[in-house]
């Protein structure tokens, strides 16, 4: 069996933590630059100062860090943000347990472009160390539920130390995650900051018109579409491979086939051949 060649993946993408299939490697190379322009030194200093404050346990600096990230590093105009209690109740959704779920802050651009940002309150943050682990699973589940109820495609969830870009469909979800501990290496911006400025840049979230999604959502949806097509093609190829294996083994299998057990034997042979092929598929993907 030939060994499949892996799609190349940029260093900034590899530096992130991933769950599910958010963006395929092919779409990454097609739509996103390898590296953004260098940041200005004053912005690097400002971002580093906010990161160190949060890492030192100063939770009051989380809001300042988010302002620096989104409004300065990523270019979202300050006037387009609504924060805290000013977020309109129309962005609220009632969960299955009766809880009200609402973004902590939300950016609204032209043609209905939206980026909601969720920040668990201080009491909730104290109950977990990382997003999606232990008690941190509840915060993730609430954002996924909000995405499905609101019909929005993406959202950002952060506890200050991790920042997760999330996408959810009716029966799946996918994400990538930044960790601010990895944003600087020897005082200089690390690949995770490149990833932040590439994926969540203001330009990637702007919609060309009211009918078309922004570039980031388009890339995610194209990746999901490609994944569905791959699954369909793989299923058909597995079926053909099973039939080829059975036909190639026909002479030996005919000796096992008795008149009394013909149907049961054929079913067992087909199941066994399917298992063999699927194990080969697993090995191929593992390689």
PDB file of C-alpha atoms in Angstrom:
ATOM      1  CA  UNK A   1       0.000   0.000   0.000  1.00  0.00           C
ATOM      2  CA  UNK A   2       1.502   3.398  -0.954  1.00  0.00           C
ATOM      3  CA  UNK A   3       2.282   5.815   1.845  1.00  0.00           C
ATOM      4  CA  UNK A   4       0.185   8.996   1.737  1.00  0.00           C
ATOM      5  CA  UNK A   5       2.129  12.251   1.715  1.00  0.00           C
ATOM      6  CA  UNK A   6       1.074  14.675   4.431  1.00  0.00           C
ATOM      7  CA  UNK A   7      -0.018  18.158   3.487  1.00  0.00           C
ATOM      8  CA  UNK A   8       2.559  20.738   4.630  1.00  0.00           C
ATOM      9  CA  UNK A   9       1.485  22.774   7.651  1.00  0.00           C
ATOM     10  CA  UNK A  10       2.854  26.197   8.636  1.00  0.00           C
ATOM     11  CA  UNK A  11       4.868  26.457  11.848  1.00  0.00           C
ATOM     12  CA  UNK A  12       2.402  28.933  13.320  1.00  0.00           C
ATOM     13  CA  UNK A  13      -0.456  26.443  12.854  1.00  0.00           C
ATOM     14  CA  UNK A  14       1.526  23.557  14.358  1.00  0.00           C
ATOM     15  CA  UNK A  15       2.299  25.706  17.422  1.00  0.00           C
ATOM     16  CA  UNK A  16      -1.394  25.750  18.421  1.00  0.00           C
ATOM     17  CA  UNK A  17      -3.397  23.125  20.260  1.00  0.00           C
ATOM     18  CA  UNK A  18      -6.221  21.618  18.175  1.00  0.00           C
ATOM     19  CA  UNK A  19      -9.467  19.749  18.614  1.00  0.00           C
ATOM     20  CA  UNK A  20     -11.427  18.380  15.675  1.00  0.00           C
ATOM     21  CA  UNK A  21     -10.782  19.509  12.121  1.00  0.00           C
ATOM     22  CA  UNK A  22     -11.135  23.293  12.038  1.00  0.00           C
ATOM     23  CA  UNK A  23      -9.123  24.137   8.906  1.00  0.00           C
ATOM     24  CA  UNK A  24      -7.522  21.633   6.572  1.00  0.00           C
ATOM     25  CA  UNK A  25      -3.796  21.958   5.782  1.00  0.00           C
ATOM     26  CA  UNK A  26      -4.568  22.540   2.111  1.00  0.00           C
ATOM     27  CA  UNK A  27      -6.859  25.477   2.903  1.00  0.00           C
ATOM     28  CA  UNK A  28      -4.253  26.922   5.255  1.00  0.00           C
ATOM     29  CA  UNK A  29      -1.680  27.032   2.486  1.00  0.00           C
ATOM     30  CA  UNK A  30      -4.233  28.345  -0.015  1.00  0.00           C
ATOM     31  CA  UNK A  31      -5.706  31.225   1.977  1.00  0.00           C
ATOM     32  CA  UNK A  32      -3.243  32.287   4.650  1.00  0.00           C
ATOM     33  CA  UNK A  33       0.201  33.832   4.467  1.00  0.00           C
ATOM     34  CA  UNK A  34       3.150  32.011   5.943  1.00  0.00           C
ATOM     35  CA  UNK A  35       3.947  34.911   8.238  1.00  0.00           C
ATOM     36  CA  UNK A  36       2.444  38.356   8.936  1.00  0.00           C
ATOM     37  CA  UNK A  37       4.469  41.606   8.857  1.00  0.00           C
ATOM     38  CA  UNK A  38       6.644  42.318  11.897  1.00  0.00           C
ATOM     39  CA  UNK A  39       4.919  43.977  14.836  1.00  0.00           C
ATOM     40  CA  UNK A  40       5.994  47.443  15.914  1.00  0.00           C
ATOM     41  CA  UNK A  41       8.264  47.450  18.955  1.00  0.00           C
ATOM     42  CA  UNK A  42       5.935  49.538  21.128  1.00  0.00           C
ATOM     43  CA  UNK A  43       3.103  47.055  20.507  1.00  0.00           C
ATOM     44  CA  UNK A  44       5.354  44.104  21.368  1.00  0.00           C
ATOM     45  CA  UNK A  45       6.273  45.802  24.655  1.00  0.00           C
ATOM     46  CA  UNK A  46       2.638  46.584  25.467  1.00  0.00           C
ATOM     47  CA  UNK A  47       1.495  43.037  24.694  1.00  0.00           C
ATOM     48  CA  UNK A  48       4.379  41.489  26.664  1.00  0.00           C
ATOM     49  CA  UNK A  49       3.557  43.670  29.673  1.00  0.00           C
ATOM     50  CA  UNK A  50      -0.112  42.597  29.655  1.00  0.00           C
ATOM     51  CA  UNK A  51       0.809  38.924  29.208  1.00  0.00           C
ATOM     52  CA  UNK A  52       3.231  38.995  32.137  1.00  0.00           C
ATOM     53  CA  UNK A  53       0.645  40.714  34.344  1.00  0.00           C
ATOM     54  CA  UNK A  54      -1.950  38.017  33.636  1.00  0.00           C
ATOM     55  CA  UNK A  55       0.588  35.222  34.115  1.00  0.00           C
ATOM     56  CA  UNK A  56       1.503  36.754  37.475  1.00  0.00           C
ATOM     57  CA  UNK A  57      -2.107  36.286  38.567  1.00  0.00           C
ATOM     58  CA  UNK A  58      -3.453  39.823  38.098  1.00  0.00           C
ATOM     59  CA  UNK A  59      -6.923  38.983  36.759  1.00  0.00           C
ATOM     60  CA  UNK A  60      -7.815  42.655  36.509  1.00  0.00           C
ATOM     61  CA  UNK A  61      -5.441  42.773  33.525  1.00  0.00           C
ATOM     62  CA  UNK A  62      -7.410  40.234  31.461  1.00  0.00           C
ATOM     63  CA  UNK A  63      -9.632  42.966  30.011  1.00  0.00           C
ATOM     64  CA  UNK A  64      -6.552  45.069  29.218  1.00  0.00           C
ATOM     65  CA  UNK A  65      -4.920  42.073  27.503  1.00  0.00           C
ATOM     66  CA  UNK A  66      -8.007  41.491  25.365  1.00  0.00           C
ATOM     67  CA  UNK A  67      -8.112  45.165  24.412  1.00  0.00           C
ATOM     68  CA  UNK A  68      -4.451  45.048  23.383  1.00  0.00           C
ATOM     69  CA  UNK A  69      -4.899  41.847  21.399  1.00  0.00           C
ATOM     70  CA  UNK A  70      -8.057  42.708  19.493  1.00  0.00           C
ATOM     71  CA  UNK A  71      -7.904  46.478  19.174  1.00  0.00           C
ATOM     72  CA  UNK A  72      -4.168  46.999  18.699  1.00  0.00           C
ATOM     73  CA  UNK A  73      -2.555  43.761  17.512  1.00  0.00           C
ATOM     74  CA  UNK A  74      -5.475  42.584  15.360  1.00  0.00           C
ATOM     75  CA  UNK A  75      -6.846  45.943  14.217  1.00  0.00           C
ATOM     76  CA  UNK A  76     -10.498  45.823  15.328  1.00  0.00           C
ATOM     77  CA  UNK A  77     -11.776  49.399  15.751  1.00  0.00           C
ATOM     78  CA  UNK A  78     -12.522  50.169  19.377  1.00  0.00           C
ATOM     79  CA  UNK A  79     -15.839  51.824  18.521  1.00  0.00           C
ATOM     80  CA  UNK A  80     -17.148  48.566  17.022  1.00  0.00           C
ATOM     81  CA  UNK A  81     -16.875  46.692  20.327  1.00  0.00           C
ATOM     82  CA  UNK A  82     -19.619  46.325  22.904  1.00  0.00           C
ATOM     83  CA  UNK A  83     -18.454  45.079  26.297  1.00  0.00           C
ATOM     84  CA  UNK A  84     -19.809  43.796  29.591  1.00  0.00           C
ATOM     85  CA  UNK A  85     -23.298  44.904  30.609  1.00  0.00           C
ATOM     86  CA  UNK A  86     -23.589  46.989  27.432  1.00  0.00           C
ATOM     87  CA  UNK A  87     -23.921  43.799  25.334  1.00  0.00           C
ATOM     88  CA  UNK A  88     -27.546  43.756  24.145  1.00  0.00           C
ATOM     89  CA  UNK A  89     -29.882  41.033  25.426  1.00  0.00           C
ATOM     90  CA  UNK A  90     -30.553  39.948  21.843  1.00  0.00           C
ATOM     91  CA  UNK A  91     -27.209  38.167  22.039  1.00  0.00           C
ATOM     92  CA  UNK A  92     -28.431  36.123  25.006  1.00  0.00           C
ATOM     93  CA  UNK A  93     -29.503  32.496  24.640  1.00  0.00           C
ATOM     94  CA  UNK A  94     -31.188  30.255  27.194  1.00  0.00           C
ATOM     95  CA  UNK A  95     -29.388  26.949  27.681  1.00  0.00           C
ATOM     96  CA  UNK A  96     -31.085  23.595  28.111  1.00  0.00           C
ATOM     97  CA  UNK A  97     -30.578  23.964  31.864  1.00  0.00           C
ATOM     98  CA  UNK A  98     -32.245  27.375  31.892  1.00  0.00           C
ATOM     99  CA  UNK A  99     -29.034  29.401  32.250  1.00  0.00           C
ATOM    100  CA  UNK A 100     -28.592  32.610  30.274  1.00  0.00           C
ATOM    101  CA  UNK A 101     -25.527  32.497  28.012  1.00  0.00           C
ATOM    102  CA  UNK A 102     -24.235  35.797  26.651  1.00  0.00           C
ATOM    103  CA  UNK A 103     -20.874  36.963  25.282  1.00  0.00           C
ATOM    104  CA  UNK A 104     -18.726  39.089  27.566  1.00  0.00           C
ATOM    105  CA  UNK A 105     -17.868  41.336  24.639  1.00  0.00           C
ATOM    106  CA  UNK A 106     -18.819  41.372  20.975  1.00  0.00           C
ATOM    107  CA  UNK A 107     -17.433  42.990  17.834  1.00  0.00           C
ATOM    108  CA  UNK A 108     -19.873  44.009  15.103  1.00  0.00           C
ATOM    109  CA  UNK A 109     -18.557  45.044  11.721  1.00  0.00           C
ATOM    110  CA  UNK A 110     -20.144  45.926   8.398  1.00  0.00           C
ATOM    111  CA  UNK A 111     -22.689  43.664   6.672  1.00  0.00           C
ATOM    112  CA  UNK A 112     -23.428  41.778   9.887  1.00  0.00           C
ATOM    113  CA  UNK A 113     -19.886  40.617  10.642  1.00  0.00           C
ATOM    114  CA  UNK A 114     -19.656  39.414  14.243  1.00  0.00           C
ATOM    115  CA  UNK A 115     -17.013  38.115  16.631  1.00  0.00           C
ATOM    116  CA  UNK A 116     -18.322  37.172  20.096  1.00  0.00           C
ATOM    117  CA  UNK A 117     -15.812  36.769  22.931  1.00  0.00           C
ATOM    118  CA  UNK A 118     -16.698  34.777  26.044  1.00  0.00           C
ATOM    119  CA  UNK A 119     -14.865  35.252  29.343  1.00  0.00           C
ATOM    120  CA  UNK A 120     -16.005  33.115  32.313  1.00  0.00           C
ATOM    121  CA  UNK A 121     -16.481  35.182  35.470  1.00  0.00           C
ATOM    122  CA  UNK A 122     -13.807  35.207  38.168  1.00  0.00           C
ATOM    123  CA  UNK A 123     -15.605  32.624  40.319  1.00  0.00           C
ATOM    124  CA  UNK A 124     -15.852  30.200  37.389  1.00  0.00           C
ATOM    125  CA  UNK A 125     -12.206  30.750  36.387  1.00  0.00           C
ATOM    126  CA  UNK A 126     -11.034  29.774  39.864  1.00  0.00           C
ATOM    127  CA  UNK A 127     -12.640  26.350  39.436  1.00  0.00           C
ATOM    128  CA  UNK A 128     -10.451  25.267  36.521  1.00  0.00           C
ATOM    129  CA  UNK A 129      -6.879  25.681  35.353  1.00  0.00           C
ATOM    130  CA  UNK A 130      -7.378  25.065  31.628  1.00  0.00           C
ATOM    131  CA  UNK A 131     -10.193  25.374  29.124  1.00  0.00           C
ATOM    132  CA  UNK A 132     -11.846  22.063  28.293  1.00  0.00           C
ATOM    133  CA  UNK A 133     -10.237  20.138  31.163  1.00  0.00           C
ATOM    134  CA  UNK A 134     -12.047  19.224  34.396  1.00  0.00           C
ATOM    135  CA  UNK A 135     -14.447  22.000  35.387  1.00  0.00           C
ATOM    136  CA  UNK A 136     -13.199  23.925  32.333  1.00  0.00           C
ATOM    137  CA  UNK A 137     -15.382  21.691  30.156  1.00  0.00           C
ATOM    138  CA  UNK A 138     -18.481  23.554  31.310  1.00  0.00           C
ATOM    139  CA  UNK A 139     -17.287  26.857  29.864  1.00  0.00           C
ATOM    140  CA  UNK A 140     -16.572  25.158  26.534  1.00  0.00           C
ATOM    141  CA  UNK A 141     -19.954  23.400  26.500  1.00  0.00           C
ATOM    142  CA  UNK A 142     -21.774  26.685  27.141  1.00  0.00           C
ATOM    143  CA  UNK A 143     -20.106  28.377  24.155  1.00  0.00           C
ATOM    144  CA  UNK A 144     -20.851  25.411  21.892  1.00  0.00           C
ATOM    145  CA  UNK A 145     -24.490  25.525  22.994  1.00  0.00           C
ATOM    146  CA  UNK A 146     -24.619  29.274  22.377  1.00  0.00           C
ATOM    147  CA  UNK A 147     -23.198  28.844  18.873  1.00  0.00           C
ATOM    148  CA  UNK A 148     -25.832  26.252  17.993  1.00  0.00           C
ATOM    149  CA  UNK A 149     -28.702  28.238  19.486  1.00  0.00           C
ATOM    150  CA  UNK A 150     -27.667  31.585  18.003  1.00  0.00           C
ATOM    151  CA  UNK A 151     -26.720  30.288  14.558  1.00  0.00           C
ATOM    152  CA  UNK A 152     -23.315  31.990  14.724  1.00  0.00           C
ATOM    153  CA  UNK A 153     -20.387  30.111  13.226  1.00  0.00           C
ATOM    154  CA  UNK A 154     -17.435  31.104  15.393  1.00  0.00           C
ATOM    155  CA  UNK A 155     -16.657  32.494  18.825  1.00  0.00           C
ATOM    156  CA  UNK A 156     -13.641  33.071  21.029  1.00  0.00           C
ATOM    157  CA  UNK A 157     -13.477  31.707  24.574  1.00  0.00           C
ATOM    158  CA  UNK A 158     -10.746  32.776  26.979  1.00  0.00           C
ATOM    159  CA  UNK A 159      -9.941  32.492  30.672  1.00  0.00           C
ATOM    160  CA  UNK A 160      -7.079  34.959  30.283  1.00  0.00           C
ATOM    161  CA  UNK A 161      -4.338  32.363  29.933  1.00  0.00           C
ATOM    162  CA  UNK A 162      -5.791  30.298  27.085  1.00  0.00           C
ATOM    163  CA  UNK A 163      -7.671  31.694  24.119  1.00  0.00           C
ATOM    164  CA  UNK A 164      -9.737  29.289  22.012  1.00  0.00           C
ATOM    165  CA  UNK A 165     -11.258  29.912  18.586  1.00  0.00           C
ATOM    166  CA  UNK A 166     -14.350  27.689  18.373  1.00  0.00           C
ATOM    167  CA  UNK A 167     -16.643  26.544  15.580  1.00  0.00           C
ATOM    168  CA  UNK A 168     -19.706  24.341  16.043  1.00  0.00           C
ATOM    169  CA  UNK A 169     -22.160  22.661  13.716  1.00  0.00           C
ATOM    170  CA  UNK A 170     -25.289  20.709  14.549  1.00  0.00           C
ATOM    171  CA  UNK A 171     -23.393  17.515  15.362  1.00  0.00           C
ATOM    172  CA  UNK A 172     -19.713  18.477  15.570  1.00  0.00           C
ATOM    173  CA  UNK A 173     -17.351  21.099  16.899  1.00  0.00           C
ATOM    174  CA  UNK A 174     -13.738  22.051  16.240  1.00  0.00           C
ATOM    175  CA  UNK A 175     -11.271  24.510  17.690  1.00  0.00           C
ATOM    176  CA  UNK A 176      -7.720  25.762  17.928  1.00  0.00           C
ATOM    177  CA  UNK A 177      -6.187  27.207  21.073  1.00  0.00           C
ATOM    178  CA  UNK A 178      -3.489  29.683  22.052  1.00  0.00           C
ATOM    179  CA  UNK A 179      -1.633  29.698  25.386  1.00  0.00           C
ATOM    180  CA  UNK A 180      -0.188  33.069  26.413  1.00  0.00           C
ATOM    181  CA  UNK A 181       2.722  31.301  28.148  1.00  0.00           C
ATOM    182  CA  UNK A 182       3.918  30.432  24.624  1.00  0.00           C
ATOM    183  CA  UNK A 183       3.490  33.880  23.063  1.00  0.00           C
ATOM    184  CA  UNK A 184       7.052  34.992  23.670  1.00  0.00           C
ATOM    185  CA  UNK A 185      10.343  33.137  23.313  1.00  0.00           C
ATOM    186  CA  UNK A 186      13.403  34.861  24.727  1.00  0.00           C
ATOM    187  CA  UNK A 187      11.403  38.084  24.785  1.00  0.00           C
ATOM    188  CA  UNK A 188      10.456  37.967  21.095  1.00  0.00           C
ATOM    189  CA  UNK A 189       7.037  37.145  19.594  1.00  0.00           C
ATOM    190  CA  UNK A 190       6.675  33.390  19.059  1.00  0.00           C
ATOM    191  CA  UNK A 191       4.765  31.497  16.316  1.00  0.00           C
ATOM    192  CA  UNK A 192       1.546  31.576  18.361  1.00  0.00           C
ATOM    193  CA  UNK A 193       1.413  35.347  17.993  1.00  0.00           C
ATOM    194  CA  UNK A 194       1.841  34.900  14.240  1.00  0.00           C
ATOM    195  CA  UNK A 195      -1.083  32.447  14.340  1.00  0.00           C
ATOM    196  CA  UNK A 196      -3.182  34.983  16.235  1.00  0.00           C
ATOM    197  CA  UNK A 197      -2.454  37.760  13.750  1.00  0.00           C
ATOM    198  CA  UNK A 198      -3.084  35.505  10.750  1.00  0.00           C
ATOM    199  CA  UNK A 199      -6.302  33.734  11.772  1.00  0.00           C
ATOM    200  CA  UNK A 200      -8.049  36.454  13.776  1.00  0.00           C
ATOM    201  CA  UNK A 201      -6.846  39.512  11.910  1.00  0.00           C
ATOM    202  CA  UNK A 202      -9.547  42.147  11.416  1.00  0.00           C
ATOM    203  CA  UNK A 203      -9.458  41.627   7.643  1.00  0.00           C
ATOM    204  CA  UNK A 204     -10.252  37.897   8.008  1.00  0.00           C
ATOM    205  CA  UNK A 205     -13.493  38.643   9.866  1.00  0.00           C
ATOM    206  CA  UNK A 206     -14.843  41.349   7.552  1.00  0.00           C
ATOM    207  CA  UNK A 207     -17.694  40.328   5.257  1.00  0.00           C
ATOM    208  CA  UNK A 208     -17.611  41.415   1.579  1.00  0.00           C
ATOM    209  CA  UNK A 209     -21.404  41.816   1.623  1.00  0.00           C
ATOM    210  CA  UNK A 210     -24.442  40.774   3.624  1.00  0.00           C
ATOM    211  CA  UNK A 211     -24.854  37.477   1.771  1.00  0.00           C
ATOM    212  CA  UNK A 212     -21.312  36.128   1.917  1.00  0.00           C
ATOM    213  CA  UNK A 213     -19.427  34.959   5.012  1.00  0.00           C
ATOM    214  CA  UNK A 214     -16.081  36.391   6.063  1.00  0.00           C
ATOM    215  CA  UNK A 215     -12.889  34.740   4.843  1.00  0.00           C
ATOM    216  CA  UNK A 216     -12.258  32.810   8.072  1.00  0.00           C
ATOM    217  CA  UNK A 217     -15.716  31.249   8.099  1.00  0.00           C
ATOM    218  CA  UNK A 218     -15.458  30.513   4.353  1.00  0.00           C
ATOM    219  CA  UNK A 219     -12.194  28.649   4.900  1.00  0.00           C
ATOM    220  CA  UNK A 220     -13.661  26.658   7.808  1.00  0.00           C
ATOM    221  CA  UNK A 221     -16.754  25.727   5.800  1.00  0.00           C
ATOM    222  CA  UNK A 222     -14.681  24.772   2.749  1.00  0.00           C
ATOM    223  CA  UNK A 223     -12.538  22.567   4.985  1.00  0.00           C
ATOM    224  CA  UNK A 224     -15.622  20.868   6.420  1.00  0.00           C
ATOM    225  CA  UNK A 225     -17.005  20.356   2.919  1.00  0.00           C
ATOM    226  CA  UNK A 226     -13.737  18.781   1.821  1.00  0.00           C
ATOM    227  CA  UNK A 227     -13.815  16.537   4.889  1.00  0.00           C
ATOM    228  CA  UNK A 228     -17.312  15.313   3.985  1.00  0.00           C
ATOM    229  CA  UNK A 229     -16.248  14.610   0.401  1.00  0.00           C
ATOM    230  CA  UNK A 230     -13.190  12.731   1.653  1.00  0.00           C
ATOM    231  CA  UNK A 231     -15.339  10.598   3.971  1.00  0.00           C
ATOM    232  CA  UNK A 232     -17.698   9.738   1.111  1.00  0.00           C
ATOM    233  CA  UNK A 233     -14.823   8.837  -1.222  1.00  0.00           C
ATOM    234  CA  UNK A 234     -13.119   6.798   1.489  1.00  0.00           C
ATOM    235  CA  UNK A 235     -16.308   4.804   2.119  1.00  0.00           C
ATOM    236  CA  UNK A 236     -16.630   3.923  -1.552  1.00  0.00           C
ATOM    237  CA  UNK A 237     -12.949   3.003  -1.831  1.00  0.00           C
ATOM    238  CA  UNK A 238     -13.223   0.731   1.205  1.00  0.00           C
ATOM    239  CA  UNK A 239     -16.184  -1.064  -0.372  1.00  0.00           C
ATOM    240  CA  UNK A 240     -14.292  -1.611  -3.619  1.00  0.00           C
ATOM    241  CA  UNK A 241     -11.219  -2.813  -1.721  1.00  0.00           C
ATOM    242  CA  UNK A 242     -13.307  -5.319   0.265  1.00  0.00           C
ATOM    243  CA  UNK A 243     -14.829  -6.706  -2.920  1.00  0.00           C
ATOM    244  CA  UNK A 244     -11.393  -6.948  -4.560  1.00  0.00           C
ATOM    245  CA  UNK A 245      -9.989  -8.809  -1.551  1.00  0.00           C
ATOM    246  CA  UNK A 246     -12.897 -11.290  -1.543  1.00  0.00           C
ATOM    247  CA  UNK A 247     -12.676 -11.864  -5.302  1.00  0.00           C
ATOM    248  CA  UNK A 248      -8.910 -12.411  -5.108  1.00  0.00           C
ATOM    249  CA  UNK A 249      -9.466 -14.999  -2.366  1.00  0.00           C
ATOM    250  CA  UNK A 250     -12.404 -16.694  -4.082  1.00  0.00           C
ATOM    251  CA  UNK A 251     -10.711 -20.035  -4.734  1.00  0.00           C
ATOM    252  CA  UNK A 252      -9.761 -20.486  -1.095  1.00  0.00           C
ATOM    253  CA  UNK A 253     -13.080 -19.185   0.214  1.00  0.00           C
ATOM    254  CA  UNK A 254     -15.142 -21.522  -1.959  1.00  0.00           C
ATOM    255  CA  UNK A 255     -13.719 -24.490  -0.072  1.00  0.00           C
ATOM    256  CA  UNK A 256     -15.145 -23.083   3.173  1.00  0.00           C
ATOM    257  CA  UNK A 257     -18.564 -22.366   1.720  1.00  0.00           C
ATOM    258  CA  UNK A 258     -21.054 -25.137   2.506  1.00  0.00           C
ATOM    259  CA  UNK A 259     -24.643 -25.269   1.334  1.00  0.00           C
ATOM    260  CA  UNK A 260     -26.038 -25.265   4.853  1.00  0.00           C
ATOM    261  CA  UNK A 261     -24.133 -22.216   6.044  1.00  0.00           C
ATOM    262  CA  UNK A 262     -23.865 -20.238   2.822  1.00  0.00           C
ATOM    263  CA  UNK A 263     -25.531 -17.004   3.997  1.00  0.00           C
ATOM    264  CA  UNK A 264     -23.824 -16.950   7.401  1.00  0.00           C
ATOM    265  CA  UNK A 265     -20.438 -17.751   5.872  1.00  0.00           C
ATOM    266  CA  UNK A 266     -20.696 -15.024   3.232  1.00  0.00           C
ATOM    267  CA  UNK A 267     -21.662 -12.472   5.865  1.00  0.00           C
ATOM    268  CA  UNK A 268     -18.725 -13.502   8.066  1.00  0.00           C
ATOM    269  CA  UNK A 269     -16.329 -13.316   5.106  1.00  0.00           C
ATOM    270  CA  UNK A 270     -17.518  -9.808   4.190  1.00  0.00           C
ATOM    271  CA  UNK A 271     -17.156  -8.587   7.795  1.00  0.00           C
ATOM    272  CA  UNK A 272     -13.673 -10.111   8.075  1.00  0.00           C
ATOM    273  CA  UNK A 273     -12.565  -8.535   4.785  1.00  0.00           C
ATOM    274  CA  UNK A 274     -13.930  -5.137   5.911  1.00  0.00           C
ATOM    275  CA  UNK A 275     -11.966  -5.366   9.150  1.00  0.00           C
ATOM    276  CA  UNK A 276      -8.766  -6.157   7.273  1.00  0.00           C
ATOM    277  CA  UNK A 277      -9.203  -3.182   4.930  1.00  0.00           C
ATOM    278  CA  UNK A 278     -10.117  -0.801   7.750  1.00  0.00           C
ATOM    279  CA  UNK A 279      -7.034  -1.842   9.699  1.00  0.00           C
ATOM    280  CA  UNK A 280      -4.965  -1.054   6.618  1.00  0.00           C
ATOM    281  CA  UNK A 281      -6.663   2.358   6.405  1.00  0.00           C
ATOM    282  CA  UNK A 282      -5.821   3.073  10.056  1.00  0.00           C
ATOM    283  CA  UNK A 283      -2.184   2.075   9.483  1.00  0.00           C
ATOM    284  CA  UNK A 284      -2.013   4.273   6.376  1.00  0.00           C
ATOM    285  CA  UNK A 285      -3.307   7.330   8.227  1.00  0.00           C
ATOM    286  CA  UNK A 286      -1.055   6.603  11.202  1.00  0.00           C
ATOM    287  CA  UNK A 287       1.946   6.622   8.864  1.00  0.00           C
TER     288      UNK A 287
END
